[in-house]
PDB file of C-alpha atoms in Angstrom:
ATOM      1  CA  MET A   1     -24.024 -11.392  19.147  1.00 46.00           C
ATOM      2  CA  ILE A   2     -22.502 -14.840  19.465  1.00 48.00           C
ATOM      3  CA  ALA A   3     -19.956 -16.286  17.084  1.00 52.00           C
ATOM      4  CA  GLY A   4     -22.365 -18.995  15.926  1.00 59.00           C
ATOM      5  CA  ALA A   5     -24.695 -16.355  14.547  1.00 63.00           C
ATOM      6  CA  TYR A   6     -22.417 -15.589  11.642  1.00 74.00           C
ATOM      7  CA  ALA A   7     -22.609 -17.665   8.515  1.00 80.00           C
ATOM      8  CA  LEU A   8     -19.826 -20.233   8.323  1.00 85.00           C
ATOM      9  CA  ALA A   9     -18.933 -19.096   4.813  1.00 85.00           C
ATOM     10  CA  SER A  10     -18.286 -15.494   5.842  1.00 87.00           C
ATOM     11  CA  VAL A  11     -16.151 -16.628   8.781  1.00 89.00           C
ATOM     12  CA  LEU A  12     -14.126 -18.907   6.502  1.00 91.00           C
ATOM     13  CA  VAL A  13     -13.641 -16.091   3.983  1.00 91.00           C
ATOM     14  CA  PHE A  14     -12.484 -13.764   6.737  1.00 92.00           C
ATOM     15  CA  VAL A  15     -10.020 -16.314   8.142  1.00 93.00           C
ATOM     16  CA  THR A  16      -8.623 -16.997   4.664  1.00 93.00           C
ATOM     17  CA  ALA A  17      -8.192 -13.300   3.932  1.00 93.00           C
ATOM     18  CA  ALA A  18      -6.648 -12.635   7.339  1.00 94.00           C
ATOM     19  CA  LEU A  19      -4.142 -15.481   6.956  1.00 95.00           C
ATOM     20  CA  LEU A  20      -3.115 -14.322   3.468  1.00 95.00           C
ATOM     21  CA  ILE A  21      -2.772 -10.719   4.628  1.00 95.00           C
ATOM     22  CA  LEU A  22      -0.786 -11.390   7.791  1.00 95.00           C
ATOM     23  CA  VAL A  23       1.511 -14.102   6.389  1.00 95.00           C
ATOM     24  CA  GLY A  24       2.228 -11.919   3.359  1.00 95.00           C
ATOM     25  CA  ALA A  25       2.867  -8.817   5.466  1.00 95.00           C
ATOM     26  CA  ILE A  26       5.246 -10.645   7.796  1.00 94.00           C
ATOM     27  CA  GLY A  27       6.975 -12.083   4.731  1.00 94.00           C
ATOM     28  CA  VAL A  28       7.503  -8.591   3.324  1.00 93.00           C
ATOM     29  CA  ILE A  29       9.280  -7.342   6.440  1.00 92.00           C
ATOM     30  CA  ALA A  30      11.112 -10.596   7.338  1.00 91.00           C
ATOM     31  CA  LEU A  31      12.442 -12.012   4.061  1.00 90.00           C
ATOM     32  CA  LYS A  32      15.971 -10.964   3.162  1.00 86.00           C
ATOM     33  CA  ASN A  33      15.721 -11.146  -0.624  1.00 89.00           C
ATOM     34  CA  PRO A  34      13.817  -8.147  -2.103  1.00 90.00           C
ATOM     35  CA  VAL A  35      12.310 -10.382  -4.818  1.00 91.00           C
ATOM     36  CA  HIS A  36      10.793 -12.657  -2.168  1.00 92.00           C
ATOM     37  CA  SER A  37       9.461  -9.600  -0.352  1.00 93.00           C
ATOM     38  CA  ALA A  38       7.769  -8.394  -3.538  1.00 93.00           C
ATOM     39  CA  LEU A  39       6.170 -11.815  -4.125  1.00 93.00           C
ATOM     40  CA  SER A  40       5.055 -11.839  -0.494  1.00 94.00           C
ATOM     41  CA  LEU A  41       3.484  -8.423  -1.070  1.00 94.00           C
ATOM     42  CA  ILE A  42       1.341  -9.959  -3.834  1.00 94.00           C
ATOM     43  CA  MET A  43      -0.040 -12.430  -1.274  1.00 94.00           C
ATOM     44  CA  THR A  44      -1.082  -9.581   1.019  1.00 95.00           C
ATOM     45  CA  LEU A  45      -2.684  -7.706  -1.864  1.00 95.00           C
ATOM     46  CA  PHE A  46      -4.704 -10.790  -2.832  1.00 94.00           C
ATOM     47  CA  GLY A  47      -5.879 -11.139   0.769  1.00 95.00           C
ATOM     48  CA  VAL A  48      -7.015  -7.517   0.801  1.00 95.00           C
ATOM     49  CA  ALA A  49      -8.847  -8.123  -2.495  1.00 95.00           C
ATOM     50  CA  ILE A  50     -10.665 -11.073  -0.886  1.00 94.00           C
ATOM     51  CA  ALA A  51     -11.653  -8.840   2.024  1.00 93.00           C
ATOM     52  CA  PHE A  52     -12.950  -6.279  -0.497  1.00 93.00           C
ATOM     53  CA  VAL A  53     -15.117  -8.890  -2.244  1.00 92.00           C
ATOM     54  CA  ALA A  54     -16.454 -10.122   1.098  1.00 91.00           C
ATOM     55  CA  GLN A  55     -17.594  -6.576   1.842  1.00 89.00           C
ATOM     56  CA  SER A  56     -19.245  -6.060  -1.568  1.00 85.00           C
ATOM     57  CA  ALA A  57     -16.585  -3.735  -2.969  1.00 88.00           C
ATOM     58  CA  ASP A  58     -16.370  -5.685  -6.223  1.00 89.00           C
ATOM     59  CA  PHE A  59     -14.934  -2.951  -8.420  1.00 91.00           C
ATOM     60  CA  LEU A  60     -12.201  -2.115  -5.917  1.00 93.00           C
ATOM     61  CA  ALA A  61     -11.254  -5.795  -5.623  1.00 93.00           C
ATOM     62  CA  ALA A  62     -10.772  -5.981  -9.401  1.00 93.00           C
ATOM     63  CA  VAL A  63      -8.783  -2.745  -9.410  1.00 92.00           C
ATOM     64  CA  GLN A  64      -6.724  -4.036  -6.481  1.00 92.00           C
ATOM     65  CA  ILE A  65      -5.629  -7.056  -8.499  1.00 93.00           C
ATOM     66  CA  ILE A  66      -5.107  -5.189 -11.767  1.00 92.00           C
ATOM     67  CA  VAL A  67      -3.375  -2.069 -10.451  1.00 90.00           C
ATOM     68  CA  TYR A  68      -1.570  -3.301  -7.346  1.00 88.00           C
ATOM     69  CA  ALA A  69      -0.690  -6.925  -8.098  1.00 87.00           C
ATOM     70  CA  GLY A  70      -0.545  -6.347 -11.844  1.00 87.00           C
ATOM     71  CA  ALA A  71       1.209  -3.005 -12.150  1.00 89.00           C
ATOM     72  CA  ILE A  72       2.779  -1.782  -8.932  1.00 92.00           C
ATOM     73  CA  VAL A  73       4.398  -5.068  -7.865  1.00 93.00           C
ATOM     74  CA  VAL A  74       5.618  -5.640 -11.419  1.00 92.00           C
ATOM     75  CA  LEU A  75       7.125  -2.154 -11.277  1.00 91.00           C
ATOM     76  CA  PHE A  76       8.848  -3.103  -8.017  1.00 92.00           C
ATOM     77  CA  LEU A  77      10.178  -6.331  -9.530  1.00 92.00           C
ATOM     78  CA  PHE A  78      11.308  -4.459 -12.641  1.00 91.00           C
ATOM     79  CA  VAL A  79      13.303  -1.968 -10.578  1.00 90.00           C
ATOM     80  CA  ILE A  80      14.787  -4.756  -8.409  1.00 90.00           C
ATOM     81  CA  MET A  81      15.959  -6.660 -11.490  1.00 89.00           C
ATOM     82  CA  PHE A  82      17.038  -3.463 -13.269  1.00 87.00           C
ATOM     83  CA  LEU A  83      19.237  -2.339 -10.383  1.00 85.00           C
ATOM     84  CA  GLY A  84      20.470  -5.855  -9.674  1.00 80.00           C
ATOM     85  CA  VAL A  85      19.849  -5.513  -5.930  1.00 72.00           C
ATOM     86  CA  ASP A  86      18.264  -8.964  -5.664  1.00 65.00           C
ATOM     87  CA  ARG A  87      20.963 -10.106  -3.276  1.00 66.00           C
ATOM     88  CA  LYS A  88      20.458 -10.629   0.401  1.00 63.00           C
ATOM     89  CA  GLU A  89      20.440  -7.646   2.711  1.00 61.00           C
ATOM     90  CA  HIS A  90      22.273  -7.820   6.014  1.00 61.00           C
ATOM     91  CA  VAL A  91      19.217  -7.520   8.228  1.00 57.00           C
ATOM     92  CA  HIS A  92      21.125  -8.244  11.414  1.00 60.00           C
ATOM     93  CA  VAL A  93      23.201  -5.084  11.209  1.00 63.00           C
ATOM     94  CA  GLU A  94      21.688  -2.498  13.520  1.00 65.00           C
ATOM     95  CA  PRO A  95      23.334   0.936  13.159  1.00 69.00           C
ATOM     96  CA  LEU A  96      20.927   2.564  15.594  1.00 72.00           C
ATOM     97  CA  VAL A  97      21.084   0.870  18.977  1.00 74.00           C
ATOM     98  CA  GLY A  98      17.697  -0.366  20.151  1.00 79.00           C
ATOM     99  CA  GLN A  99      16.005   0.536  16.882  1.00 82.00           C
ATOM    100  CA  ARG A 100      14.080  -2.724  16.660  1.00 86.00           C
ATOM    101  CA  ALA A 101      12.827  -2.527  20.231  1.00 87.00           C
ATOM    102  CA  PHE A 102      11.661   1.060  19.795  1.00 88.00           C
ATOM    103  CA  ALA A 103      10.002   0.180  16.480  1.00 89.00           C
ATOM    104  CA  ALA A 104       8.205  -2.796  18.057  1.00 91.00           C
ATOM    105  CA  VAL A 105       7.008  -0.715  21.011  1.00 92.00           C
ATOM    106  CA  GLY A 106       5.891   2.117  18.741  1.00 91.00           C
ATOM    107  CA  SER A 107       3.990  -0.218  16.429  1.00 92.00           C
ATOM    108  CA  ALA A 108       2.349  -1.996  19.372  1.00 93.00           C
ATOM    109  CA  ILE A 109       1.249   1.347  20.849  1.00 93.00           C
ATOM    110  CA  THR A 110      -0.141   2.397  17.464  1.00 91.00           C
ATOM    111  CA  VAL A 111      -2.136  -0.817  17.006  1.00 91.00           C
ATOM    112  CA  GLY A 112      -3.341  -0.814  20.615  1.00 92.00           C
ATOM    113  CA  GLY A 113      -4.360   2.822  20.394  1.00 90.00           C
ATOM    114  CA  LEU A 114      -6.290   2.229  17.173  1.00 87.00           C
ATOM    115  CA  VAL A 115      -8.116  -0.795  18.592  1.00 87.00           C
ATOM    116  CA  VAL A 116      -8.987   0.967  21.857  1.00 87.00           C
ATOM    117  CA  LEU A 117     -10.128   4.050  19.960  1.00 84.00           C
ATOM    118  CA  MET A 118     -12.404   2.025  17.678  1.00 81.00           C
ATOM    119  CA  ALA A 119     -13.747  -0.162  20.507  1.00 81.00           C
ATOM    120  CA  ARG A 120     -14.644   2.853  22.625  1.00 79.00           C
ATOM    121  CA  SER A 121     -16.595   4.365  19.734  1.00 75.00           C
ATOM    122  CA  HIS A 122     -18.456   1.078  19.181  1.00 69.00           C
ATOM    123  CA  TRP A 123     -16.470   0.324  16.007  1.00 67.00           C
ATOM    124  CA  VAL A 124     -18.207   2.903  13.873  1.00 63.00           C
ATOM    125  CA  THR A 125     -17.928   6.616  13.488  1.00 57.00           C
ATOM    126  CA  GLY A 126     -20.913   8.481  12.177  1.00 55.00           C
ATOM    127  CA  ALA A 127     -24.629   8.100  12.575  1.00 54.00           C
ATOM    128  CA  MET A 128     -25.773   4.516  12.107  1.00 50.00           C
ATOM    129  CA  SER A 129     -29.389   5.565  12.223  1.00 41.00           C
ATOM    130  CA  VAL A 130     -29.303   7.567   9.015  1.00 48.00           C
ATOM    131  CA  SER A 131     -27.506   4.850   7.072  1.00 44.00           C
ATOM    132  CA  THR A 132     -29.602   2.686   4.812  1.00 46.00           C
ATOM    133  CA  LYS A 133     -28.296  -0.612   6.202  1.00 43.00           C
ATOM    134  CA  GLY A 134     -26.433  -1.693   3.119  1.00 41.00           C
ATOM    135  CA  ALA A 135     -29.317  -1.069   0.779  1.00 42.00           C
ATOM    136  CA  THR A 136     -27.256   1.409  -1.194  1.00 51.00           C
ATOM    137  CA  LEU A 137     -24.332  -1.015  -1.311  1.00 53.00           C
ATOM    138  CA  ALA A 138     -25.760  -3.833  -3.387  1.00 51.00           C
ATOM    139  CA  THR A 139     -23.580  -6.478  -5.006  1.00 49.00           C
ATOM    140  CA  GLY A 140     -22.620  -7.010  -8.617  1.00 50.00           C
ATOM    141  CA  GLN A 141     -23.362  -4.412 -11.243  1.00 55.00           C
ATOM    142  CA  ALA A 142     -24.855  -1.992  -8.752  1.00 75.00           C
ATOM    143  CA  ASN A 143     -21.524  -1.521  -6.984  1.00 82.00           C
ATOM    144  CA  VAL A 144     -19.710  -0.460 -10.152  1.00 86.00           C
ATOM    145  CA  LYS A 145     -22.620   1.751 -11.160  1.00 86.00           C
ATOM    146  CA  GLN A 146     -22.776   3.404  -7.766  1.00 86.00           C
ATOM    147  CA  LEU A 147     -19.053   4.001  -7.543  1.00 89.00           C
ATOM    148  CA  GLY A 148     -19.012   5.391 -11.087  1.00 89.00           C
ATOM    149  CA  THR A 149     -21.906   7.718 -10.314  1.00 88.00           C
ATOM    150  CA  ALA A 150     -20.210   8.940  -7.140  1.00 88.00           C
ATOM    151  CA  VAL A 151     -16.832   9.480  -8.793  1.00 90.00           C
ATOM    152  CA  PHE A 152     -18.251  11.316 -11.803  1.00 91.00           C
ATOM    153  CA  THR A 153     -20.679  13.522  -9.870  1.00 90.00           C
ATOM    154  CA  THR A 154     -19.819  14.124  -6.211  1.00 88.00           C
ATOM    155  CA  TYR A 155     -16.074  13.642  -6.594  1.00 91.00           C
ATOM    156  CA  LEU A 156     -15.683  14.986 -10.132  1.00 93.00           C
ATOM    157  CA  PHE A 157     -13.205  17.720  -9.193  1.00 93.00           C
ATOM    158  CA  ALA A 158     -10.989  15.250  -7.322  1.00 92.00           C
ATOM    159  CA  PHE A 159     -11.198  12.883 -10.296  1.00 93.00           C
ATOM    160  CA  GLU A 160     -10.040  15.596 -12.687  1.00 94.00           C
ATOM    161  CA  ALA A 161      -7.248  16.515 -10.275  1.00 94.00           C
ATOM    162  CA  THR A 162      -5.973  12.918 -10.362  1.00 94.00           C
ATOM    163  CA  ALA A 163      -5.522  13.281 -14.129  1.00 93.00           C
ATOM    164  CA  ALA A 164      -3.155  16.202 -13.558  1.00 94.00           C
ATOM    165  CA  LEU A 165      -1.431  14.286 -10.742  1.00 94.00           C
ATOM    166  CA  LEU A 166      -0.782  11.259 -12.951  1.00 93.00           C
ATOM    167  CA  VAL A 167       0.626  13.390 -15.776  1.00 94.00           C
ATOM    168  CA  ILE A 168       2.940  15.172 -13.344  1.00 93.00           C
ATOM    169  CA  ALA A 169       4.031  11.817 -11.872  1.00 93.00           C
ATOM    170  CA  VAL A 170       4.810  10.335 -15.292  1.00 91.00           C
ATOM    171  CA  VAL A 171       6.819  13.379 -16.383  1.00 92.00           C
ATOM    172  CA  GLY A 172       8.620  13.460 -13.033  1.00 90.00           C
ATOM    173  CA  ALA A 173       9.519   9.780 -13.206  1.00 88.00           C
ATOM    174  CA  VAL A 174      10.924  10.187 -16.721  1.00 88.00           C
ATOM    175  CA  VAL A 175      12.985  13.218 -15.691  1.00 88.00           C
ATOM    176  CA  LEU A 176      14.304  11.441 -12.580  1.00 85.00           C
ATOM    177  CA  ALA A 177      15.177   8.146 -14.227  1.00 78.00           C
ATOM    178  CA  ARG A 178      16.614   9.618 -17.418  1.00 79.00           C
ATOM    179  CA  ARG A 179      20.310   9.056 -17.871  1.00 74.00           C
ATOM    180  CA  GLU A 180      22.047  12.422 -17.978  1.00 69.00           C
ATOM    181  CA  ARG A 181      24.107  12.965 -21.065  1.00 67.00           C
ATOM    182  CA  SER A 182      27.672  13.960 -20.516  1.00 61.00           C
ATOM    183  CA  VAL A 183      29.118  17.086 -22.094  1.00 58.00           C
ATOM    184  CA  ASP A 184      31.246  15.024 -24.481  1.00 57.00           C
ATOM    185  CA  ASP A 185      28.218  13.366 -26.019  1.00 55.00           C
ATOM    186  CA  GLU A 186      26.615  16.720 -26.754  1.00 54.00           C
ATOM    187  CA  GLU A 187      29.779  18.047 -28.369  1.00 54.00           C
ATOM    188  CA  VAL A 188      29.959  14.999 -30.597  1.00 53.00           C
ATOM    189  CA  GLU A 189      26.392  15.583 -31.684  1.00 53.00           C
ATOM    190  CA  VAL A 190      27.118  19.230 -32.468  1.00 54.00           C
ATOM    191  CA  ASP A 191      30.114  18.246 -34.545  1.00 53.00           C
ATOM    192  CA  ALA A 192      28.123  15.709 -36.474  1.00 48.00           C
TER     193      ALA A 192
ATOM    194  CA  MET B   1     -24.905 -12.781   8.269  1.00 58.00           C
ATOM    195  CA  ASN B   2     -21.528 -11.291   7.562  1.00 75.00           C
ATOM    196  CA  VAL B   3     -18.787 -11.183  10.179  1.00 80.00           C
ATOM    197  CA  PRO B   4     -18.809  -7.977  12.262  1.00 81.00           C
ATOM    198  CA  ALA B   5     -16.901  -4.940  11.103  1.00 82.00           C
ATOM    199  CA  ALA B   6     -14.734  -5.083  14.219  1.00 85.00           C
ATOM    200  CA  TRP B   7     -12.881  -8.148  12.902  1.00 87.00           C
ATOM    201  CA  TYR B   8     -11.880  -6.374   9.712  1.00 90.00           C
ATOM    202  CA  LEU B   9     -10.935  -3.217  11.615  1.00 90.00           C
ATOM    203  CA  ILE B  10      -8.646  -5.156  13.961  1.00 91.00           C
ATOM    204  CA  LEU B  11      -7.100  -6.938  10.959  1.00 93.00           C
ATOM    205  CA  ALA B  12      -6.470  -3.581   9.283  1.00 94.00           C
ATOM    206  CA  ALA B  13      -4.914  -2.159  12.467  1.00 93.00           C
ATOM    207  CA  VAL B  14      -2.560  -5.152  12.769  1.00 94.00           C
ATOM    208  CA  LEU B  15      -1.602  -4.859   9.093  1.00 95.00           C
ATOM    209  CA  PHE B  16      -0.844  -1.164   9.632  1.00 95.00           C
ATOM    210  CA  GLY B  17       1.331  -2.034  12.630  1.00 94.00           C
ATOM    211  CA  VAL B  18       3.288  -4.657  10.696  1.00 94.00           C
ATOM    212  CA  GLY B  19       3.882  -2.154   7.889  1.00 94.00           C
ATOM    213  CA  ALA B  20       5.002   0.535  10.337  1.00 94.00           C
ATOM    214  CA  TYR B  21       7.433  -1.866  12.042  1.00 93.00           C
ATOM    215  CA  GLY B  22       8.932  -2.847   8.693  1.00 92.00           C
ATOM    216  CA  LEU B  23       9.251   0.799   7.647  1.00 92.00           C
ATOM    217  CA  LEU B  24      11.140   1.594  10.860  1.00 90.00           C
ATOM    218  CA  THR B  25      13.514  -1.383  10.796  1.00 89.00           C
ATOM    219  CA  ARG B  26      14.390  -2.237   7.178  1.00 86.00           C
ATOM    220  CA  ARG B  27      17.033  -0.119   5.470  1.00 83.00           C
ATOM    221  CA  SER B  28      16.548  -0.929   1.804  1.00 86.00           C
ATOM    222  CA  ALA B  29      14.548   1.874   0.194  1.00 88.00           C
ATOM    223  CA  LEU B  30      12.678  -0.666  -1.950  1.00 90.00           C
ATOM    224  CA  ILE B  31      11.476  -2.660   1.067  1.00 91.00           C
ATOM    225  CA  MET B  32      10.461   0.581   2.789  1.00 92.00           C
ATOM    226  CA  PHE B  33       8.270   1.418  -0.209  1.00 92.00           C
ATOM    227  CA  MET B  34       6.648  -2.023   0.058  1.00 93.00           C
ATOM    228  CA  CYS B  35       5.939  -1.369   3.738  1.00 95.00           C
ATOM    229  CA  ILE B  36       4.277   1.926   2.794  1.00 94.00           C
ATOM    230  CA  GLU B  37       2.086  -0.081   0.404  1.00 94.00           C
ATOM    231  CA  LEU B  38       1.133  -2.367   3.305  1.00 94.00           C
ATOM    232  CA  MET B  39       0.074   0.633   5.405  1.00 95.00           C
ATOM    233  CA  LEU B  40      -1.901   2.126   2.517  1.00 95.00           C
ATOM    234  CA  ASN B  41      -3.716  -1.189   2.070  1.00 95.00           C
ATOM    235  CA  ALA B  42      -4.577  -1.282   5.768  1.00 95.00           C
ATOM    236  CA  VAL B  43      -6.170   2.148   5.452  1.00 95.00           C
ATOM    237  CA  ASN B  44      -8.026   1.043   2.307  1.00 95.00           C
ATOM    238  CA  LEU B  45      -9.413  -1.970   4.170  1.00 94.00           C
ATOM    239  CA  THR B  46     -10.643   0.328   6.948  1.00 93.00           C
ATOM    240  CA  PHE B  47     -12.305   2.625   4.395  1.00 93.00           C
ATOM    241  CA  VAL B  48     -14.144  -0.285   2.750  1.00 93.00           C
ATOM    242  CA  THR B  49     -15.241  -1.689   6.107  1.00 91.00           C
ATOM    243  CA  PHE B  50     -16.701   1.630   7.215  1.00 87.00           C
ATOM    244  CA  SER B  51     -18.280   2.009   3.780  1.00 88.00           C
ATOM    245  CA  ARG B  52     -20.138  -1.267   4.325  1.00 85.00           C
ATOM    246  CA  THR B  53     -21.043  -0.499   7.934  1.00 83.00           C
ATOM    247  CA  LEU B  54     -22.412   2.961   7.253  1.00 81.00           C
ATOM    248  CA  GLY B  55     -23.878   2.139   3.844  1.00 80.00           C
ATOM    249  CA  ASP B  56     -22.023   5.024   2.221  1.00 82.00           C
ATOM    250  CA  ILE B  57     -20.298   4.789  -1.160  1.00 86.00           C
ATOM    251  CA  GLY B  58     -17.960   7.662  -0.223  1.00 87.00           C
ATOM    252  CA  GLY B  59     -15.586   5.267   1.507  1.00 89.00           C
ATOM    253  CA  GLN B  60     -15.099   3.245  -1.651  1.00 91.00           C
ATOM    254  CA  ALA B  61     -14.591   6.421  -3.676  1.00 92.00           C
ATOM    255  CA  SER B  62     -11.859   7.422  -1.205  1.00 92.00           C
ATOM    256  CA  VAL B  63     -10.147   4.050  -1.726  1.00 94.00           C
ATOM    257  CA  PHE B  64     -10.254   4.689  -5.466  1.00 93.00           C
ATOM    258  CA  PHE B  65      -8.362   7.967  -5.024  1.00 94.00           C
ATOM    259  CA  VAL B  66      -5.919   6.422  -2.550  1.00 94.00           C
ATOM    260  CA  MET B  67      -5.040   3.816  -5.183  1.00 93.00           C
ATOM    261  CA  VAL B  68      -4.414   6.518  -7.805  1.00 93.00           C
ATOM    262  CA  VAL B  69      -2.184   8.511  -5.462  1.00 93.00           C
ATOM    263  CA  ALA B  70      -0.339   5.335  -4.405  1.00 92.00           C
ATOM    264  CA  ALA B  71       0.399   4.493  -8.040  1.00 91.00           C
ATOM    265  CA  ALA B  72       1.769   7.993  -8.649  1.00 92.00           C
ATOM    266  CA  GLU B  73       3.804   7.840  -5.436  1.00 92.00           C
ATOM    267  CA  VAL B  74       5.389   4.508  -6.344  1.00 91.00           C
ATOM    268  CA  THR B  75       6.270   5.769  -9.820  1.00 90.00           C
ATOM    269  CA  VAL B  76       8.069   8.861  -8.549  1.00 91.00           C
ATOM    270  CA  GLY B  77       9.579   7.010  -5.566  1.00 90.00           C
ATOM    271  CA  LEU B  78      11.099   4.270  -7.686  1.00 90.00           C
ATOM    272  CA  GLY B  79      12.398   6.952 -10.070  1.00 89.00           C
ATOM    273  CA  ILE B  80      14.188   8.537  -7.110  1.00 88.00           C
ATOM    274  CA  VAL B  81      15.573   5.122  -6.053  1.00 88.00           C
ATOM    275  CA  VAL B  82      16.931   4.542  -9.570  1.00 87.00           C
ATOM    276  CA  ALA B  83      18.506   8.031  -9.617  1.00 86.00           C
ATOM    277  CA  VAL B  84      20.124   7.489  -6.198  1.00 86.00           C
ATOM    278  CA  PHE B  85      21.363   4.038  -7.215  1.00 86.00           C
ATOM    279  CA  ARG B  86      23.098   5.534 -10.272  1.00 84.00           C
ATOM    280  CA  ARG B  87      25.225   7.758  -8.033  1.00 81.00           C
ATOM    281  CA  ARG B  88      25.947   5.416  -5.119  1.00 79.00           C
ATOM    282  CA  SER B  89      25.340   1.820  -6.328  1.00 77.00           C
ATOM    283  CA  SER B  90      23.265   1.147  -3.236  1.00 78.00           C
ATOM    284  CA  THR B  91      19.641   1.449  -2.134  1.00 78.00           C
ATOM    285  CA  SER B  92      20.434   1.567   1.575  1.00 80.00           C
ATOM    286  CA  VAL B  93      18.967   4.637   3.213  1.00 80.00           C
ATOM    287  CA  ASP B  94      21.745   4.684   5.833  1.00 77.00           C
ATOM    288  CA  GLU B  95      24.238   5.914   3.261  1.00 76.00           C
ATOM    289  CA  LEU B  96      22.197   8.980   2.385  1.00 77.00           C
ATOM    290  CA  SER B  97      23.604  11.185   5.126  1.00 75.00           C
ATOM    291  CA  GLU B  98      24.901  14.245   3.270  1.00 74.00           C
ATOM    292  CA  LEU B  99      22.500  16.603   5.015  1.00 74.00           C
ATOM    293  CA  LYS B 100      23.513  15.381   8.471  1.00 74.00           C
ATOM    294  CA  GLY B 101      24.622  18.336  10.602  1.00 67.00           C
TER     295      GLY B 101
END
């Protein structure tokens, strides 16, 4: 297992994805303007999509771009513009003393713990011997077909539950964001 | 030959750590939601990596459901942010201290 054994293309793809992901993530937490943070988030999401393609998750990469970069970030930008909060935040104010230091230590412990945990279990959980060595995870059409088959057979109940979840979320968002009418408006309507 | 799964797992762990740090330090509710998205994406990357390593489509199906739940969560969360902003003209979480004892 030497580094030269891996194809140059896959290494380049990984480095590109890693750079996009990390630069974008640091941009999200470091930039002061929320609009810049949202645009930085798009960079991270593209990097994750590249990592998905490199690992033959073609359908998820497409959904990542369409749903995350296309819908969720646009929703973020819409709310930022709608509220007019696209002014700079005072990031240097620190109401809780030592908050940044504790956050940095906590994050470092989390990352270190995850890496140690995965390294001690040889980077995989589960039985490698019964896996089919990627034969069931072919590229192209097969990936979409496989994922569709799995979602509509094995995970059918969860899929139906997501339908209910999305309806509840839409109704909840409308109720939350609706402007409450004042009593005067209702009286005027009754009079009319 | 593809790069080993360990590289992607370390990348996902670092991304999760960056998201957690941002969630703990930023005070704008909007930025905190973006940091939650970063952490969710780190978990998705881990799922896909294990899916490739173990040759199991279940990991990718899990990512599919995580994306659906994330979309619902952002919708409701931003609705709450808009509702809070209407009352206080601010998205800073430090000012939401009514329940403080």
